[in-house]
Every structure is written in structure tokens, then in C-alpha cells.
Coordinates of C-alpha atoms in Angstrom, one line a residue:
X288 CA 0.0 0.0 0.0
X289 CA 2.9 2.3 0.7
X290 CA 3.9 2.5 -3.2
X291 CA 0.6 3.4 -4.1
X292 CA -0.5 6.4 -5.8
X293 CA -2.9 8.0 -3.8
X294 CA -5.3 9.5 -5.8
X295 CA -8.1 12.0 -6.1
X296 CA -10.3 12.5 -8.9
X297 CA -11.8 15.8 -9.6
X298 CA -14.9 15.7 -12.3
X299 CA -17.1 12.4 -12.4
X300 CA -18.3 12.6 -16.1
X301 CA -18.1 9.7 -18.5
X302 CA -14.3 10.1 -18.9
X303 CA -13.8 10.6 -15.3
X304 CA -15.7 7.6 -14.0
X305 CA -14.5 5.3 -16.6
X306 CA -10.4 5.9 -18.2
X307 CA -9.8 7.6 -15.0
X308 CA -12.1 5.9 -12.4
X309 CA -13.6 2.3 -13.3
X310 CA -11.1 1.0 -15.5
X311 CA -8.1 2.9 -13.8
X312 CA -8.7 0.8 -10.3
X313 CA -9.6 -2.3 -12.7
X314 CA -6.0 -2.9 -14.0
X315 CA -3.7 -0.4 -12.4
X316 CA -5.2 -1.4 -8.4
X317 CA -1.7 -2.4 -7.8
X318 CA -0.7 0.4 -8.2
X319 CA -3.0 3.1 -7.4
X320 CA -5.7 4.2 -4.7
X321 CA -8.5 6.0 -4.7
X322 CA -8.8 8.2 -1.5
X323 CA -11.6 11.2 -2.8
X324 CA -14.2 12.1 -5.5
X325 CA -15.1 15.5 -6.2
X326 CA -17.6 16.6 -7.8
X327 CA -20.0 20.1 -7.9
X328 CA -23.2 17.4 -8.0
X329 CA -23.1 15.1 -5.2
X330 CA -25.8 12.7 -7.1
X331 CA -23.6 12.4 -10.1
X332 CA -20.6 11.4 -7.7
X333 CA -22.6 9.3 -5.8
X334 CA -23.5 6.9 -8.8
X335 CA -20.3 7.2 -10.4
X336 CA -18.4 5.8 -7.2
X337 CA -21.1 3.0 -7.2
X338 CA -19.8 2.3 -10.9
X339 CA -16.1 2.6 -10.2
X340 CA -16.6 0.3 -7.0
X341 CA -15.1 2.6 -4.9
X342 CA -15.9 3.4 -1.5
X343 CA -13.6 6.7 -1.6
X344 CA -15.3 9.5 0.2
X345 CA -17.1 12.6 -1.8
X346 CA -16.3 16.0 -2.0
X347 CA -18.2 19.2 -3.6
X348 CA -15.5 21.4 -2.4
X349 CA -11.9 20.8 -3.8
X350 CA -10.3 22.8 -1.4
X351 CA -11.8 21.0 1.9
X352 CA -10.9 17.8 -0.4
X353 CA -6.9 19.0 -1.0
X354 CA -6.8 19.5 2.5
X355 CA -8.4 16.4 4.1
X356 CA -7.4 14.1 2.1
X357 CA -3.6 14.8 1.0
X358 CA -3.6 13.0 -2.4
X359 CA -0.6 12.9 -4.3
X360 CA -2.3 13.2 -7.5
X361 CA -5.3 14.5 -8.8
X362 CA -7.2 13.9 -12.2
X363 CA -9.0 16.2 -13.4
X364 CA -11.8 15.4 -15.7
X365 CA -14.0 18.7 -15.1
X366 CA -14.9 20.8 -18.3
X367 CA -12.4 22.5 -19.8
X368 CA -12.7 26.1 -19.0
X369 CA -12.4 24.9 -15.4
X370 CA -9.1 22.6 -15.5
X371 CA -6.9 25.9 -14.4
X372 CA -8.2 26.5 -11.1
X373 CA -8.1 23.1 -10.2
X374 CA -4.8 21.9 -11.6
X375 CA -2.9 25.1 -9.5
X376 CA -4.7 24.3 -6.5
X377 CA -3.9 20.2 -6.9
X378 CA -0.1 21.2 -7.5
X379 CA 0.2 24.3 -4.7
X380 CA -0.7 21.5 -2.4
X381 CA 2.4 19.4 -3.1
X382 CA 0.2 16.8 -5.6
X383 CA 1.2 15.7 -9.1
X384 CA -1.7 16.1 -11.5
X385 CA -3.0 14.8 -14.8
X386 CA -5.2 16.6 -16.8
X387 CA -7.7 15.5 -19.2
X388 CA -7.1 17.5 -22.9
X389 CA -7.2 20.3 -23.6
X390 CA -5.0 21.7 -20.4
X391 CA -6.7 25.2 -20.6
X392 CA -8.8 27.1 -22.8
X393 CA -6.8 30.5 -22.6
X394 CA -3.6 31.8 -22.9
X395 CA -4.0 33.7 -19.5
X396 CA -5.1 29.9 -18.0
X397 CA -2.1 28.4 -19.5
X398 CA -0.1 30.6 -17.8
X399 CA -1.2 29.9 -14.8
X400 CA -0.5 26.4 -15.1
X401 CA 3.1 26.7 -16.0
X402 CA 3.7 29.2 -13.3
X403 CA 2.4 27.0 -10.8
X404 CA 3.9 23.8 -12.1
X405 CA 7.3 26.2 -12.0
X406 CA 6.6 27.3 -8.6
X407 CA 5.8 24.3 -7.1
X408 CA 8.1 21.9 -8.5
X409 CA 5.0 19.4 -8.6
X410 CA 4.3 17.5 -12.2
X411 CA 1.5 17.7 -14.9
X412 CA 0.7 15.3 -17.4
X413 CA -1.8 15.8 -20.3
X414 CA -3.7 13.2 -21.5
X415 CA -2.5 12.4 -24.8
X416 CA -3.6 8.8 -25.9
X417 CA -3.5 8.8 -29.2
X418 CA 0.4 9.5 -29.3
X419 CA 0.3 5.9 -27.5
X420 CA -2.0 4.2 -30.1
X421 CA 0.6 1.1 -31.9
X422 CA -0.4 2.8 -35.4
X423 CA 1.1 6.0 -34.5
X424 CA 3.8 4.6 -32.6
X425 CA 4.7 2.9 -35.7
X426 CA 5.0 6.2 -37.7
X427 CA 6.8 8.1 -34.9
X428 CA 9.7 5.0 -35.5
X429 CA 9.5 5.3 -39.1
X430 CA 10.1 9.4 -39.3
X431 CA 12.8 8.9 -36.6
X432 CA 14.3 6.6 -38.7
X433 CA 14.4 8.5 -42.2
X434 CA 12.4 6.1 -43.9
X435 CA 11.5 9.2 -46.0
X436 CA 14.0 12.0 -45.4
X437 CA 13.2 15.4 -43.6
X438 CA 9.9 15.5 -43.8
X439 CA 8.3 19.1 -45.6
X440 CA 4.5 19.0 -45.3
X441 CA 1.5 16.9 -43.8
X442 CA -2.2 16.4 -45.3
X443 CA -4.1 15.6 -42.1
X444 CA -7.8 15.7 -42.2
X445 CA -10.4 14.2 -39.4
X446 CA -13.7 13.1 -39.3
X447 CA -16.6 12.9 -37.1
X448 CA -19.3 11.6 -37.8
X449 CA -23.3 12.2 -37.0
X450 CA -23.3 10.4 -33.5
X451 CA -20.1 11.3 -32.4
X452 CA -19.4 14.8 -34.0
X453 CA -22.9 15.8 -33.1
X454 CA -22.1 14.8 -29.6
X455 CA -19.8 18.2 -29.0
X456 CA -22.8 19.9 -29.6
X457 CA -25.3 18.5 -27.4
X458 CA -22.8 19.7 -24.4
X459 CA -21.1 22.5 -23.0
X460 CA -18.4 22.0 -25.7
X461 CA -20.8 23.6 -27.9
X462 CA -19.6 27.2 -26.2
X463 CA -16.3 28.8 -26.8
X464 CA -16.0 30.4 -23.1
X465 CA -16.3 26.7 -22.0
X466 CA -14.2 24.4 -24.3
X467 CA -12.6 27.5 -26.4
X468 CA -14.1 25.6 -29.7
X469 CA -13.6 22.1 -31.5
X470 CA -10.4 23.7 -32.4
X471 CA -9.7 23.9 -28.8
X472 CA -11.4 20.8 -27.6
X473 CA -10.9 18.1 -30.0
X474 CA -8.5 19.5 -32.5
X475 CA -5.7 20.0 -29.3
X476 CA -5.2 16.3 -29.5
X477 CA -4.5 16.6 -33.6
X478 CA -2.2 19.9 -33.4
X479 CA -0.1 17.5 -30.5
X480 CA -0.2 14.6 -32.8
X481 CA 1.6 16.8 -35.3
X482 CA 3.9 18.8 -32.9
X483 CA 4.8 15.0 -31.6
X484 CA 5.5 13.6 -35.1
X485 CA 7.8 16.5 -36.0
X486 CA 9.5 16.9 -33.1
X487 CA 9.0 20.5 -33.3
X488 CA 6.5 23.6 -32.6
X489 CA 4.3 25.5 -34.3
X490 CA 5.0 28.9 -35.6
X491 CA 2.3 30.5 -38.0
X492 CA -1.4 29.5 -38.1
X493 CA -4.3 30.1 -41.0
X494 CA -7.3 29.0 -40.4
X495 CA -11.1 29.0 -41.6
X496 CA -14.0 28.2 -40.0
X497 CA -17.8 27.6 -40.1
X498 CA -21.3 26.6 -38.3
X499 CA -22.7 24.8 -41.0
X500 CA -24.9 22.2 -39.8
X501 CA -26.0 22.6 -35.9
X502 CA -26.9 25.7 -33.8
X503 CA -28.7 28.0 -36.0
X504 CA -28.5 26.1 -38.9
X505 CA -31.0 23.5 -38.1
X506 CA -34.5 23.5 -39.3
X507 CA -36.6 23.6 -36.0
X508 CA -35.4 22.9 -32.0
X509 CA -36.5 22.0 -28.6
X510 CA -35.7 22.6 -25.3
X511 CA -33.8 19.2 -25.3
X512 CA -34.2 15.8 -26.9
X513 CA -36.4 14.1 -24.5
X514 CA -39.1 17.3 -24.5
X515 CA -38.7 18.0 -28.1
X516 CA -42.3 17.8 -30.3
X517 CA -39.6 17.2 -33.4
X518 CA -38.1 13.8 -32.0
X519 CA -39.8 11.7 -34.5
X520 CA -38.4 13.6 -37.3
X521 CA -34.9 14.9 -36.0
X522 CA -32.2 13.2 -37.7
X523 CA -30.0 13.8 -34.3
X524 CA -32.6 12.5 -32.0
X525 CA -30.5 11.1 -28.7
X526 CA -32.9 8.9 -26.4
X527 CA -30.9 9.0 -23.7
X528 CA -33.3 6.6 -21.7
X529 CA -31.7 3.7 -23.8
X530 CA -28.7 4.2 -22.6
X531 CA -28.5 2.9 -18.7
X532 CA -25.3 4.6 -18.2
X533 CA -25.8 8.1 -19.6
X534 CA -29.4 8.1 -17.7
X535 CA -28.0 7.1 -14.7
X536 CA -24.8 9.6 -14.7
X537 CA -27.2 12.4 -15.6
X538 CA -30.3 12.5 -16.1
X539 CA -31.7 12.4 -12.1
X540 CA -28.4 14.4 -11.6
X541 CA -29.4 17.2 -13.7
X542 CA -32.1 18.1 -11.4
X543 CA -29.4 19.2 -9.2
X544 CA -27.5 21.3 -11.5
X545 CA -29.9 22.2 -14.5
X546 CA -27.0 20.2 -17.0
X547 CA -28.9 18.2 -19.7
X548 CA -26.9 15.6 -21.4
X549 CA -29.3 16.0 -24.4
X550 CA -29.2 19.3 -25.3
X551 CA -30.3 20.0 -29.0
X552 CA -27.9 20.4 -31.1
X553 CA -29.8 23.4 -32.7
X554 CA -29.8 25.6 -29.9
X555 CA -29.4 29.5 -31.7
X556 CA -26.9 30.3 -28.5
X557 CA -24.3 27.2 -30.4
X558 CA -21.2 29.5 -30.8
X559 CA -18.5 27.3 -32.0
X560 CA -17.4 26.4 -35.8
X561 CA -18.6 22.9 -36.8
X562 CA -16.6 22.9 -40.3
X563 CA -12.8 24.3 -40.1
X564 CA -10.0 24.2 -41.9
X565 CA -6.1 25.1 -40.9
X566 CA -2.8 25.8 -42.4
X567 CA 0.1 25.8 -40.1
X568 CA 3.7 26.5 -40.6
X569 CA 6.5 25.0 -38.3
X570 CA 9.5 26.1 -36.7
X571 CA 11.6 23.3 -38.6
X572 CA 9.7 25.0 -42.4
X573 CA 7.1 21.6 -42.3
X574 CA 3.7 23.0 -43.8
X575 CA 0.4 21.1 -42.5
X576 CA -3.6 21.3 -44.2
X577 CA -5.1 20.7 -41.8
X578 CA -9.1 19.6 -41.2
X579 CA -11.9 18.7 -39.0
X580 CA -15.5 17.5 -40.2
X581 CA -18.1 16.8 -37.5
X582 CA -21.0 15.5 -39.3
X583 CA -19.6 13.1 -41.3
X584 CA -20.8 9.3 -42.3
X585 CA -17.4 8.0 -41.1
X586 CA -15.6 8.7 -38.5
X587 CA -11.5 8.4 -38.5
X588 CA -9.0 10.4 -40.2
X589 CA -6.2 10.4 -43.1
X590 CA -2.8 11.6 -42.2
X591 CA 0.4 11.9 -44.6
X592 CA 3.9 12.8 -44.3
X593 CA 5.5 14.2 -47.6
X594 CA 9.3 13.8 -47.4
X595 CA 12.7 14.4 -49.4
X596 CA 12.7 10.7 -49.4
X597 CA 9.3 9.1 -50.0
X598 CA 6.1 9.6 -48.1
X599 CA 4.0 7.8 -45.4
X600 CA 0.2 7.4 -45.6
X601 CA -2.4 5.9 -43.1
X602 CA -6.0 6.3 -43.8
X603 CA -7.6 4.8 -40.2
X604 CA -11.0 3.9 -40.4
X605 CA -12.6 4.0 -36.8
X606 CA -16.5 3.4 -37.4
X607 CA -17.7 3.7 -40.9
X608 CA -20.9 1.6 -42.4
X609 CA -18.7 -1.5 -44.1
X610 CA -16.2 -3.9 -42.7
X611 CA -12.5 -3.3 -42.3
X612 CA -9.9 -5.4 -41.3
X613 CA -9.0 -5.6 -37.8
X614 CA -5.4 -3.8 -38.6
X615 CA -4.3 -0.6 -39.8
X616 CA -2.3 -0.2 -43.0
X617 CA 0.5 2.1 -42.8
X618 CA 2.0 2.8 -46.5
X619 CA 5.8 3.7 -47.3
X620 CA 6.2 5.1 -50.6
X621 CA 9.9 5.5 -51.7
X622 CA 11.1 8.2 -54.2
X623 CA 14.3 6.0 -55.0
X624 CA 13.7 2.4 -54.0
X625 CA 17.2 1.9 -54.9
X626 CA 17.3 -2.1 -54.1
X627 CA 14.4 -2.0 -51.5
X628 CA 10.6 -2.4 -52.3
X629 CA 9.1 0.8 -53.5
X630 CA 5.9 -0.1 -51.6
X631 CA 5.7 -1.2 -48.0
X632 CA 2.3 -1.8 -46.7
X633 CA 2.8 -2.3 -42.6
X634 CA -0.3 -4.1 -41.0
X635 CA -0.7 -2.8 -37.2
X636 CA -3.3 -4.9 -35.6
X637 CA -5.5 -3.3 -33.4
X638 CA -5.2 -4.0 -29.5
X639 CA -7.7 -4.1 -26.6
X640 CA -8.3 -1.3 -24.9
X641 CA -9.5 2.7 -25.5
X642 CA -7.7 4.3 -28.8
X643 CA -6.4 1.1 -30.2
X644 CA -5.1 0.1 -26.9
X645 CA -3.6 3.8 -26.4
X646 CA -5.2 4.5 -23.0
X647 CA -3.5 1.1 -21.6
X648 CA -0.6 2.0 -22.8
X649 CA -0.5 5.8 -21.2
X650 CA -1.3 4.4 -18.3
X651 CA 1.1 1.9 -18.4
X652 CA 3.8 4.5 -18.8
X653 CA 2.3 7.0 -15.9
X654 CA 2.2 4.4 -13.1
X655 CA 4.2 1.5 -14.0
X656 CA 7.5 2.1 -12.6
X657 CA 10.5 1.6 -14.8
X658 CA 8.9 1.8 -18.6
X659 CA 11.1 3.4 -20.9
X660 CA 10.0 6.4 -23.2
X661 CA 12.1 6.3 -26.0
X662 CA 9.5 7.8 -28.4
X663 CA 9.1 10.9 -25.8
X664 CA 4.9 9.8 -25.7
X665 CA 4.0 10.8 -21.7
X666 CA 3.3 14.6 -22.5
X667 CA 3.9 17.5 -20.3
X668 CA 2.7 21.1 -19.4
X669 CA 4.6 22.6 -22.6
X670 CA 3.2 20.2 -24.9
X671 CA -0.2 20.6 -23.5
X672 CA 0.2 24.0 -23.6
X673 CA 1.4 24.2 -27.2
X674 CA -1.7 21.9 -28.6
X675 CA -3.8 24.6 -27.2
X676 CA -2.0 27.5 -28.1
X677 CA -2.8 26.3 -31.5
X678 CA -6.0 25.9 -31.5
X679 CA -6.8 29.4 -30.0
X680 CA -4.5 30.7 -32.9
X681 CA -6.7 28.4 -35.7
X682 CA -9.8 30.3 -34.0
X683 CA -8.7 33.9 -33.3
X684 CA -7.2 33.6 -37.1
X685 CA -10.6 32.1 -38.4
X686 CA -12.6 35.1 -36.4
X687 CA -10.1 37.9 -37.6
X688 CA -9.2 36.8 -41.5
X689 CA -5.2 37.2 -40.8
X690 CA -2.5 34.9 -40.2
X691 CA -1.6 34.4 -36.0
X692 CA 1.7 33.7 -34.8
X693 CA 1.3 31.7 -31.3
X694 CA 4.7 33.5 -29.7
X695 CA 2.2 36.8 -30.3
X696 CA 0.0 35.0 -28.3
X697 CA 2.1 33.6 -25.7
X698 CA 5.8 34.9 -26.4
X699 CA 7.2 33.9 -22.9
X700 CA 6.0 30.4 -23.7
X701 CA 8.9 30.9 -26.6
X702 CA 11.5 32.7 -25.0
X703 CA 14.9 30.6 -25.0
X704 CA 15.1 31.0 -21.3
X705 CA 11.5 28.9 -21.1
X706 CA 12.4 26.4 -23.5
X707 CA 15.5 25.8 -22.1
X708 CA 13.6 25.3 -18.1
X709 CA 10.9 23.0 -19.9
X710 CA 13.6 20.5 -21.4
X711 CA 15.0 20.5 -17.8
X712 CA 11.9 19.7 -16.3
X713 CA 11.3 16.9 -18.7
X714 CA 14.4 15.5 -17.9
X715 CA 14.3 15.8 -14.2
X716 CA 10.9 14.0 -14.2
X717 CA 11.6 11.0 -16.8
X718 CA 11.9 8.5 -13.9
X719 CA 9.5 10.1 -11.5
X720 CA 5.5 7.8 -10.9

């Protein structure tokens, strides 16, 4: 019990009660424990702790939690616009933290963060699975290894489709004060795929954007799927009484705190783009189109690296209405084959497990003691802070029409005295639980 991780999880929605609750205690027990739950509605936390199994006791109040309970990490999995608050406060108490994506929604709430994680001399991590998924693992080996040369632009283009994508706006996500936008949001974990492939930052980002199916676009709306006269004819429809988990997480909650997990996605208030595009330059000249769909009828994405050398594709196909092999295909194109095969098609099969087997294998690295990271996957404040740094540029450029450099945004985040205390951070902590 004494080399346990005694943890605290802050924010008891799905993410929180299962990756981070539920499935966290399943296979990482050994290595873990849960001491509190916090959460602003006690009913929600109540049922989630019945389905994590836990018997860890609930807070509404973080502070009176911090102090009471003395965790040495805290998870938090509260919406986004909130993660500041309660990251500073988890690591001015002496506690590690890991914070869902994105790490904040502003540059003033990044800085925060670092400042604190400065100050304190505590560690965050940011939730990054998909840089642990075997398929992009593979490509992060094959770019390291020149397969095709210095690499000089990536096509990367994702796509949501009409249960998932229309999921965002159903949510709070669908406000830009609360998850700063899809480009914020969802996009954060794309922009740190990239920054993670290249093994650099981004510079310069152009970006358009557009509501062009939800929100006001819609042809009628209700106060929320479950009152809504237009049910029988609504394309995005959500009965959320067929679904045992999401009724029980929130719909008797929701008397508590007025949150709806059905809202409809037509609400005139929606604010955020649901169609956007993105051109970013990087610090090492790599050029990336970039896009995100949300309404697709697949849902998965294309990603490929041009090169001096050749070129690496990978169309991933993650839900889509015909049948795929249980594998991804990863192709290497040669510009000179010179003795080797001008096409290789690498088959990654899929593994158990969130993403591919991605969230196993985060967690692996975060609380299995002695995994090596020679792929640099278990991200930090600076790379969480980066992903969204780029996604409030893509936004703010989409809003204004002009290009936006993120070191205008942020430019102590670039100066060579931060960069320089980051990478000594990062190495400082590589062996640390």
C-alpha cells in the first residue's frame, strides 16, 4: 500500500468515471488508490463511485478535499474552462496532476498552469492517448528513422461523424467560453499529434471556419431531446433513456444542476465552428492542411507525411458503415527504392483497450514504474500548452481573417530561457511515478 499512488479525482463525467475511475482501479489497483471524489453534484458522484466500486469519500469542495485528504495526485476530468483552477490548486498543495485534454482554454489559463507547475516543482501530465495508439507509434519509428528524409508538409484531415461529432454539440463543448471551440477541444489532441510527429513547434497558423450544420442552422429545435415535439423527425434525436449509463450519470443528476446531457444540437446560443480548416507553418519549415468535419458518415482520419525521401500514408478507419480489417495499414512510398521495395504496406493490428489500446498504454507509462520512453509519448505542461495555443491561434485567425503567430499570443512560452527550463523539467521528471 505504501507504493501506491494516492489518488483524487476531480470531475465524475463519462471520462472521469471510466479511463480515470472504473477501469483505472480495474488494472492499475496495484498500483493506485482511490482516497476522494469531487464533484459540484453530489448525485452524479454518488452513482459514479457505485460504478467505479469505490468506496472513496465525496467532496463538492476541492479545497476542503486537497486539504483532508492529502492525495498525491489529482485527475482532473472537469470541463475544460475549469481545468486551471483546479490543476494550480492540486499542485500548490504538493500533488502531481493529470489533466484531461485540452490543459486550458486560454492563454491567461495556460499561464497559470506553468507558473504553478514552475513554482511548485510538482508534475503535470496531459492526456494524450493517441500519441500511445501502436499505429502512430509505428510512424513516430519510421520518421525517426528517415524512412522518407526530412519530412516538408502533412495532409491531415479528421472526421466525425453524425453520433459522435454531433455529440460536441449536445454539451457545453458547444460554447467557446467553456471548451474554447472544436479547435480547442478536440482539435488539441491533432495539433499535438503533429507537434509529436515532428519533433517541433508551431509557428504560424491560417485558419477557416464555419457553423454549417447545428446551432442556428438546423430547421426547428427543442428545449432538449427528451421534451422535443420534433423527436420523431430529428435526424440527431438522442434517447438518452436507452442508454442505462448516460441516464443514470445524468439524467436524475441534472435536477441538481440544470446540465442536460441531451441538449439540441440546434440551440441558436451554439457558438463554435462545426466545419474548419487550418494551415500551419512549423518552426523546422514543415507545412500542415489541416481539417476537421463533424458530421460526417465515417468517423476516422487520413494523415500523410511528404518527405525528401518518400512519403508515409495511413487512412484509419474508426467506425464507418462496411467492414474493415481488424489492422491498420500504414504505407511507405519511396522516391528511390534503390534495391528495397518501392511499396511497404505495414499491417498494425489493433489491440484491446480505449484508442487502439492507447489509454492502456499511457497508463502503463504513468504508473508502472521503470517503462522506458524512447518515443518521448508521456506529454507534459509545454506540450499541452502548445496543442492549445494552437487551437486558439486556428480560432482567433478564423474570427479575424489574418494569419496568428502563437509567440504573439504567448511569447514567454517561446522565449529561449523557457524552453530551455521546460527540457529540464522533462528530464528531471523522466523516472519520476
Amino acid at each position: 500500500m505504501d507504493d501506491k499512488r494516492r489518488f483524487a479525482l476531480v470531475g465524475t463525467g463519462n471520462r472521469g468515471t471510466t479511463m480515470w475511475g472504473r477501469d483505472l482501479l480495474a488494472g492499475w489497483r496495484g498500483f493506485v488508490d482511490l482516497v476522494a471524489i469531487a464533484d459540484t453534484n453530489a448525485l452524479r458522484a454518488e452513482r459514479a463511485r457505485t460504478m467505479i466500486a469505490s468506496n472513496a469519500p465525496i467532496y463538492g469542495n476541492v479545497d476542503a478535499m486537497l486539504t483532508e485528504t492529502r492525495p498525491d495526485l489529482v485527475i482532473v476530468c472537469t470541463p475544460d474552462d475549469t481545468h486551471d483552477d483546479i490543476v494550480v490548486k492540486a499542485l500548490e498543495s504538493g500533488a502531481d496532476v493529470i489533466t484531461e485534454k485540452p490543459m486550458a482554454t486560454t492563454v491567461e489559463k495556460i499561464r497559470r498552469i506553468l507558473d504553478a507547475e514552475e513554482r511548485t516543482g510538482q508534475r503535470v501530465d496531459v492526456s494524450f492517448n493517441y500519441r500511445f495508439a501502436p499505429t502512430a507509434a509505428r510512424i513516430k519509428e519510421l520518421i525517426n528513422a528517415d524512412e522518407i528524409g526530412r519530412v516538408t508538409s502533412v495532409d491531415f484531415h479528421w472526421y466525425l461523424d453524425t453520433r459522435h461529432g454531433a455529440d460536441y454539440f449536445r454539451r457545453w463543448h458547444a460554447y467557446a467560453d467553456r471548451s474554447g471551440s472544436l479547435f480547442v477541444h478536440k482539435a488539441t489532441h491533432h495539433f499535438d499529434l503533429l507537434n509529436w510527429y515532428l519533433d517541433s513547434e508551431p509557428d504560424t497558423v491560417s485558419a477557416f471556419a464555419e457553423l454549417q450544420m447545428y446551432g442556428r442552422k438546423g430547421p426547428f429545435r427543442g428545449p432538449r431531446c427528451k421534451l422535443c415535439p420534433h423527436k420523431k423527425s430529428c435526424d440527431f434525436y438522442l434517447d438518452i433513456g436507452a442508454d442505462p449509463f448516460l441516464d443514470a450519470l445524468y439524467e436524475q443528476p441534472s435536477e441538481i444542476d440544470g446540465y442536460f446531457r441531451d441538449g439540441c444540437v440546434f440551440r441558436e446560443d451554439i457558438d463554435i465552428p462545426d466545419t474548419m480548416v487550418a494551415n500551419i507553418r512549423y518552426h523546422n519549415d514543415v507545412h500542415v492542411s489541416y481539417s476537421l468535419n463533424t458530421f460526417q458518415p465515417i468517423e476516422g482520419h487520413h494523415i500523410a507525411f511528404n518527405g525528401t525521401k518518400g512519403r508515409i500514408e495511413l487512412r484509419q478507419y474508426e467506425d464507418q458503415p462496411w467492414e474493415t480489417p481488424p489492422e491498420d495499414v500504414i504505407l511507405l512510398v519511396r522516391n528511390f527504392p534503390k534495391g528495397q521495395p518501392p511499396v511497404e504496406r505495414i499491417k498494425v493490428p489493433h489491440s484491446s483497450g480505449g484508442h487502439y489500446g492507447g489509454d492502456d498504454r499511457m497508463r502503463n507509462m504513468i504508473f508502472k514504474p521503470g517503462i522506458a520512453d524512447p518515443l518521448g509519448q508521456r506529454a507534459g505542461a509545454r506540450a499541452g500548452a502548445l496543442s492549445v495555443l494552437c487551437g486558439i491561434a486556428a480560432l482567433e485567425s478564423s474570427r479575424s481573417g489574418t494569419q496568428v503567430r502563437l509567440a504573439d499570443l504567448m511569447p514567454d512560452l517561446f522565449e529561449e530561457r523557457s524552453v530551455a527550463r521546460f527540457a529540464a523539467q522533462s528530464s528531471a521528471s523522466a523516472g519520476r511515478r
